[in-house]
Coordinates of C-alpha atoms in Angstrom, one line a residue:
V1 CA -155.8 426.4 172.5
P2 CA -159.1 428.1 173.6
K3 CA -158.7 430.7 176.3
W4 CA -160.5 430.3 179.6
R5 CA -163.4 432.7 180.0
M6 CA -165.1 433.9 183.2
P7 CA -168.6 432.4 183.4
R8 CA -171.5 434.8 183.0
P9 CA -174.7 434.8 185.1
N10 CA -176.6 433.3 182.1
S11 CA -174.1 430.3 182.2
V12 CA -175.0 429.7 185.9
S13 CA -178.7 430.0 185.1
G14 CA -178.4 427.5 182.3
G15 CA -176.4 425.0 184.4
R16 CA -173.2 425.4 182.5
A17 CA -171.4 426.9 185.5
D18 CA -171.7 426.5 189.2
A19 CA -171.2 430.1 190.3
Y20 CA -170.5 433.6 189.1
V21 CA -168.3 436.1 190.9
G22 CA -168.4 439.6 189.6
D23 CA -169.3 443.2 190.1
L24 CA -172.6 443.4 192.1
I25 CA -174.0 446.2 190.0
V26 CA -173.1 444.5 186.7
A27 CA -174.4 441.2 188.0
S28 CA -177.7 442.7 189.1
F29 CA -178.1 444.5 185.8
L30 CA -177.5 441.4 183.8
I31 CA -179.9 439.3 185.9
E32 CA -182.6 441.9 185.3
R33 CA -181.7 442.6 181.6
L34 CA -181.5 438.8 180.7
N35 CA -184.6 438.0 182.9
L36 CA -182.7 435.3 184.8
A37 CA -185.4 434.6 187.3
N38 CA -183.7 431.6 188.8
L39 CA -180.7 433.7 190.0
A40 CA -180.3 436.1 192.9
P41 CA -177.1 437.6 194.5
H42 CA -176.5 436.4 198.0
A43 CA -173.4 438.2 199.2
E44 CA -170.6 440.5 198.3
A45 CA -167.2 438.8 197.5
G46 CA -165.4 441.1 199.9
L47 CA -162.5 441.7 197.5
P48 CA -160.9 445.1 197.1
T49 CA -162.0 445.3 193.5
S50 CA -165.6 445.1 194.6
A51 CA -165.6 448.6 196.0
L52 CA -168.0 451.1 194.3
R53 CA -166.2 454.0 192.5
F54 CA -166.7 456.8 190.0
A55 CA -164.7 456.9 186.9
V56 CA -163.6 460.0 185.0
R57 CA -161.8 460.7 181.8
K58 CA -158.0 460.8 182.0
D59 CA -157.9 464.4 180.7
W60 CA -160.3 465.5 183.5
P61 CA -158.5 464.7 186.7
E62 CA -159.9 467.7 188.4
L63 CA -163.4 466.1 188.2
A64 CA -162.2 463.2 190.3
T65 CA -161.1 465.6 193.0
L66 CA -164.4 467.4 192.9
L67 CA -166.4 464.1 193.1
D68 CA -164.3 462.9 196.1
R69 CA -165.1 466.2 197.9
A70 CA -168.8 465.9 197.1
I71 CA -168.9 462.2 198.3
D72 CA -167.2 463.1 201.6
T73 CA -170.0 465.5 202.4
I74 CA -172.6 462.7 202.1
G75 CA -173.7 461.3 205.5
D76 CA -174.1 457.6 206.4
G77 CA -177.9 457.8 206.1
D78 CA -177.7 459.3 202.6
R79 CA -175.1 456.7 201.7
R80 CA -177.5 453.9 202.7
R81 CA -180.4 455.4 200.8
I82 CA -178.3 455.8 197.7
R83 CA -177.1 452.3 198.0
D84 CA -180.6 450.9 198.5
R85 CA -181.8 452.9 195.5
W86 CA -179.2 451.8 193.0
L87 CA -178.0 448.4 194.4
P88 CA -180.2 445.3 194.7
S89 CA -181.0 443.9 198.1
L90 CA -179.2 440.7 198.9
A91 CA -181.4 437.6 199.2
P92 CA -181.2 436.1 202.7
I93 CA -179.7 432.7 203.1
D94 CA -182.2 430.0 203.9
W95 CA -180.4 428.1 206.5
T96 CA -183.2 425.6 207.0
E97 CA -183.1 424.7 203.4
L98 CA -179.4 424.4 203.5
A99 CA -179.7 422.1 206.5
K100 CA -182.3 419.9 204.7
T101 CA -180.1 419.6 201.7
Y102 CA -176.7 419.1 203.2
W103 CA -177.5 417.4 206.6
P104 CA -175.8 414.1 205.5
L105 CA -172.4 415.9 205.5
P106 CA -172.3 416.8 209.2
A107 CA -174.0 413.5 210.0
A108 CA -171.3 411.6 208.1
V109 CA -168.6 413.6 210.0
L110 CA -170.2 412.8 213.3
I111 CA -170.4 409.1 212.4
L112 CA -166.8 409.1 211.3
L113 CA -165.7 410.8 214.6
A114 CA -167.8 408.3 216.6
Y115 CA -166.2 405.4 214.7
M116 CA -162.8 406.7 215.2
L117 CA -163.4 407.1 218.9
V118 CA -164.8 403.6 219.2
S119 CA -161.9 402.2 217.1
N120 CA -159.3 404.0 219.2
R121 CA -160.8 402.8 222.4
R122 CA -160.9 399.2 221.1
L123 CA -157.3 399.6 219.8
R124 CA -156.2 400.9 223.2
H125 CA -157.9 397.9 224.9
Q126 CA -156.2 395.5 222.5
V127 CA -152.8 397.1 223.1
V128 CA -153.3 396.9 226.9
E129 CA -154.4 393.2 226.6
R130 CA -151.5 392.5 224.3
E131 CA -149.0 394.1 226.7
K132 CA -150.6 392.1 229.5
A133 CA -150.3 388.9 227.6
E134 CA -146.6 389.6 226.7
R135 CA -145.8 390.4 230.3
E136 CA -147.5 387.1 231.3
A137 CA -145.6 385.2 228.6
R138 CA -142.3 386.7 229.8
R139 CA -143.1 385.8 233.4
R140 CA -143.9 382.2 232.4
R141 CA -140.7 381.9 230.3
K142 CA -138.7 383.2 233.2
E143 CA -140.3 380.8 235.6
M144 CA -139.8 377.9 233.2
K145 CA -136.2 378.7 232.7
A146 CA -135.7 378.9 236.5
I147 CA -137.3 375.5 236.9
M148 CA -135.2 373.9 234.2
D149 CA -132.0 375.6 235.4
H150 CA -132.6 374.1 238.9
A151 CA -133.5 370.7 237.7
P152 CA -130.9 368.0 238.4
A153 CA -131.2 366.6 234.8
L154 CA -129.4 367.9 231.7
I155 CA -132.1 369.6 229.6
Y156 CA -131.7 370.8 226.1
Q157 CA -133.7 371.7 223.0
K158 CA -132.7 371.5 219.3
D159 CA -134.2 372.5 216.0
L160 CA -134.7 370.2 213.1
S161 CA -131.2 370.9 211.9
G162 CA -129.7 369.8 215.2
R163 CA -128.8 373.3 216.4
Y164 CA -129.2 374.0 220.1
L165 CA -132.0 376.4 221.0
F166 CA -131.7 376.0 224.7
V167 CA -129.5 374.3 227.3
N168 CA -130.1 374.5 231.1
Q169 CA -127.6 375.4 233.8
R170 CA -126.9 371.7 234.6
W171 CA -126.1 371.0 231.0
Q172 CA -123.7 373.9 230.9
E173 CA -121.9 372.8 234.0
A174 CA -121.7 369.1 232.9
F175 CA -120.0 370.0 229.6
G176 CA -118.3 373.3 230.5
I177 CA -120.0 375.1 227.7
G178 CA -122.0 378.3 228.3
A179 CA -125.4 379.0 226.9
D180 CA -124.2 381.6 224.5
A181 CA -121.5 379.3 223.1
A182 CA -124.0 376.5 222.7
T183 CA -127.0 378.3 221.3
G184 CA -127.1 378.0 217.5
K185 CA -124.3 375.4 217.4
S186 CA -124.7 371.7 216.4
D187 CA -123.2 368.7 218.2
S188 CA -120.4 368.5 215.6
D189 CA -119.3 372.0 216.7
L190 CA -119.2 371.0 220.4
F191 CA -118.4 367.3 220.8
P192 CA -116.0 364.7 219.4
R193 CA -116.9 363.0 216.2
A194 CA -117.5 359.6 217.7
S195 CA -120.1 360.9 220.1
V196 CA -121.7 363.1 217.4
E197 CA -122.5 360.1 215.1
A198 CA -124.4 358.3 217.9
I199 CA -126.2 361.5 219.0
A200 CA -127.3 362.3 215.4
A201 CA -128.6 358.7 214.9
A202 CA -130.7 359.0 218.0
D203 CA -132.1 362.4 216.9
R204 CA -133.0 361.1 213.5
E205 CA -134.8 358.2 215.0
V206 CA -136.9 360.4 217.2
L207 CA -137.8 362.8 214.3
E208 CA -138.6 360.1 211.9
T209 CA -140.8 358.0 214.2
C210 CA -142.2 360.9 216.3
R211 CA -141.8 358.7 219.3
T212 CA -140.0 359.1 222.6
R213 CA -136.6 357.4 222.9
V214 CA -135.3 356.2 226.2
S215 CA -131.8 354.7 226.6
E216 CA -129.0 354.3 229.0
E217 CA -125.9 356.0 227.7
Q218 CA -122.3 356.9 228.6
L219 CA -121.6 360.7 228.4
P220 CA -118.1 362.2 228.6
Q221 CA -118.4 365.2 230.9
T222 CA -115.8 367.6 232.4
D223 CA -115.1 365.3 235.4
G224 CA -115.1 362.1 233.5
M225 CA -117.5 359.5 232.0
H226 CA -121.1 359.5 233.4
T227 CA -123.9 357.0 233.0
V228 CA -127.3 358.7 232.2
I229 CA -130.8 357.8 231.3
N230 CA -131.3 359.8 228.1
V231 CA -134.9 360.7 227.2
I232 CA -135.5 362.3 223.8
F233 CA -138.9 363.3 222.5
P234 CA -140.2 365.4 219.6
L235 CA -142.0 368.7 220.0
L236 CA -145.0 368.6 217.6
E237 CA -147.1 371.2 215.8
E238 CA -150.9 370.9 215.8
S239 CA -150.6 369.1 212.5
G240 CA -148.5 366.4 214.2
R241 CA -145.3 367.4 212.4
P242 CA -142.2 367.9 214.6
Y243 CA -140.7 371.3 214.7
A244 CA -138.0 370.6 217.3
L245 CA -136.8 368.0 219.8
C246 CA -136.1 368.1 223.5
G247 CA -133.9 365.9 225.7
F248 CA -133.5 365.1 229.4
S249 CA -130.4 363.3 230.6
T250 CA -130.6 362.1 234.2
D251 CA -127.3 361.2 235.8
I252 CA -127.4 357.7 237.3
T253 CA -123.7 357.3 237.8
E254 CA -123.8 357.0 241.5
R255 CA -126.7 354.6 241.4
K256 CA -124.9 352.4 238.9
R257 CA -121.8 352.4 241.1
A258 CA -124.0 351.4 244.1
E259 CA -125.7 348.7 242.1
E260 CA -122.3 347.3 241.0
K261 CA -121.1 347.3 244.6
F262 CA -124.3 345.6 245.8
R263 CA -124.0 343.1 242.9
L264 CA -120.4 342.3 243.9
I265 CA -121.4 341.7 247.5
F266 CA -124.5 339.8 246.5
D267 CA -122.8 337.4 244.1
N268 CA -119.8 336.7 246.4
A269 CA -121.7 336.2 249.7
L270 CA -121.3 332.8 251.4
D271 CA -124.9 332.9 252.6
A272 CA -127.8 332.3 250.3
F273 CA -129.6 335.5 249.3
V274 CA -132.9 335.8 247.4
L275 CA -134.7 338.9 246.1
F276 CA -138.4 338.4 245.8
D277 CA -141.8 340.3 245.8
Q278 CA -145.4 339.1 245.7
G279 CA -144.9 337.9 242.1
G280 CA -142.0 335.6 243.0
M281 CA -138.2 335.6 242.9
L282 CA -136.4 338.4 241.2
D283 CA -132.8 337.2 241.7
C284 CA -130.6 335.0 243.8
N285 CA -126.9 334.5 244.3
D286 CA -124.6 331.6 243.6
A287 CA -124.7 330.4 247.2
M288 CA -128.5 329.9 246.9
L289 CA -128.1 327.9 243.7
K290 CA -125.5 325.6 245.4
L291 CA -127.6 325.2 248.6
F292 CA -130.7 324.1 246.6
D293 CA -128.7 322.3 244.0
I294 CA -130.3 324.4 241.2
P295 CA -128.5 324.0 237.9
D296 CA -129.4 327.4 236.4
R297 CA -130.5 330.7 237.9
G298 CA -133.1 331.2 235.2
Q299 CA -135.1 328.2 236.4
V300 CA -136.0 329.9 239.7
I301 CA -136.7 333.5 238.5
G302 CA -140.4 334.1 238.9
R303 CA -141.0 331.2 241.2
C304 CA -142.4 331.7 244.7
L305 CA -140.9 330.4 248.0
D306 CA -143.8 328.0 248.4
D307 CA -143.2 326.4 245.0
P308 CA -143.3 322.6 245.3
K309 CA -139.7 322.3 243.9
L310 CA -138.4 324.6 246.7
S311 CA -140.7 323.9 249.7
P312 CA -143.0 321.2 251.1
E313 CA -146.7 321.8 251.0
T314 CA -146.9 322.3 254.8
Q315 CA -144.5 324.0 257.2
P316 CA -143.5 322.6 260.6
N317 CA -146.1 324.7 262.4
G318 CA -148.8 323.1 260.3
V319 CA -149.5 326.1 258.2
R320 CA -149.5 325.7 254.4
S321 CA -146.4 327.1 252.7
S322 CA -148.5 329.4 250.5
E323 CA -150.3 330.9 253.5
M324 CA -147.1 331.2 255.4
R325 CA -145.5 333.1 252.5
Q326 CA -148.4 335.5 252.4
R327 CA -148.1 336.2 256.2
V328 CA -144.4 336.9 255.8
L329 CA -145.0 339.4 253.0
E330 CA -147.7 341.2 254.9
E331 CA -145.4 341.5 258.0
L332 CA -142.6 342.9 255.9
V333 CA -144.9 345.5 254.4
R334 CA -146.4 346.4 257.9
T335 CA -143.1 346.7 259.8
G336 CA -140.7 347.7 257.0
G337 CA -138.0 345.7 258.8
P338 CA -136.5 342.2 258.9
V339 CA -138.8 339.2 259.7
A340 CA -137.4 336.0 261.2
I341 CA -139.2 332.8 260.3
D342 CA -138.7 329.0 260.6
W343 CA -139.1 327.8 257.0
L344 CA -138.7 324.3 255.8
H345 CA -137.0 324.0 252.3
R346 CA -136.3 321.1 250.1
I347 CA -133.6 320.3 247.5
W348 CA -134.5 321.4 243.9
G349 CA -137.1 319.2 242.2
G350 CA -138.7 317.7 245.3
G351 CA -135.6 316.4 247.1
T352 CA -134.8 316.1 250.8
P353 CA -136.3 318.8 253.1
F354 CA -134.0 320.9 255.2
H355 CA -134.0 324.0 257.4

């Protein structure tokens, strides 16, 4: 293995080395002796070994003491003159040339620092904006949760596997199941098997068709069976593929009970009752069918009171039945209360008129 060798001044002059660090006197002697015109010493290394000394033979130690005494008697001025006489003058550093040669380095550092400052400022702005957006998102989520928790309907959200992602306060109260207990669970974990099969079928239909499903259903709750209008719809990605589904169940139990009571009174009343709007009859009770001798309720649904099978063309006051009917409807809309009229009817199919 070749040993490493200290480069010589002629190696630097020939381009085989970048620099030479050595004794100033020796270096100056070699530069002059080898005629290395393209080299010049620029500075002392500052190392302890660079100090100038006299050497004596080992068997003449007294000579070293005498030399030291002699050197001590030399003043600073004489020392400078001796040094200038025997040591070469150091070439001054051309700072202008160095600046011309190496200006890209500080320029690159300044550009890098400027880029870092701009990037840091932009990053701080992005962080501030992101934190602001996150705060706004949290506020909106909190508002939306408060709205859904105070809604009268049962609101829930499921993933594609049927696991609950969210249930509102009304849902929790209806089934006696807390949000923590419901989140992440499926219907099979929470409800009887008979109910689960119907719920799963409805969910599959919504996810497969990507359409809203509206149905009237019976839901067993903590206080008994309830009738609800159940609305299930898919939540879609931008591509149109569902990623979850959401449901609203509106309790109509009291309304259904009221309708049943009304229907019971309506159907069993001894007087004739008719429900109608501007488009015609909506419903009638059995007493009305008997009074007009109508064989089937379906034959009068959609007909108006001024229909020739139910009324003559002209009423007793000389007003046409169609015009009289329009006046009655307008009066009902204007007053919002009952309107008493003298109306001439006839038996079904153009029979005998009667009041």
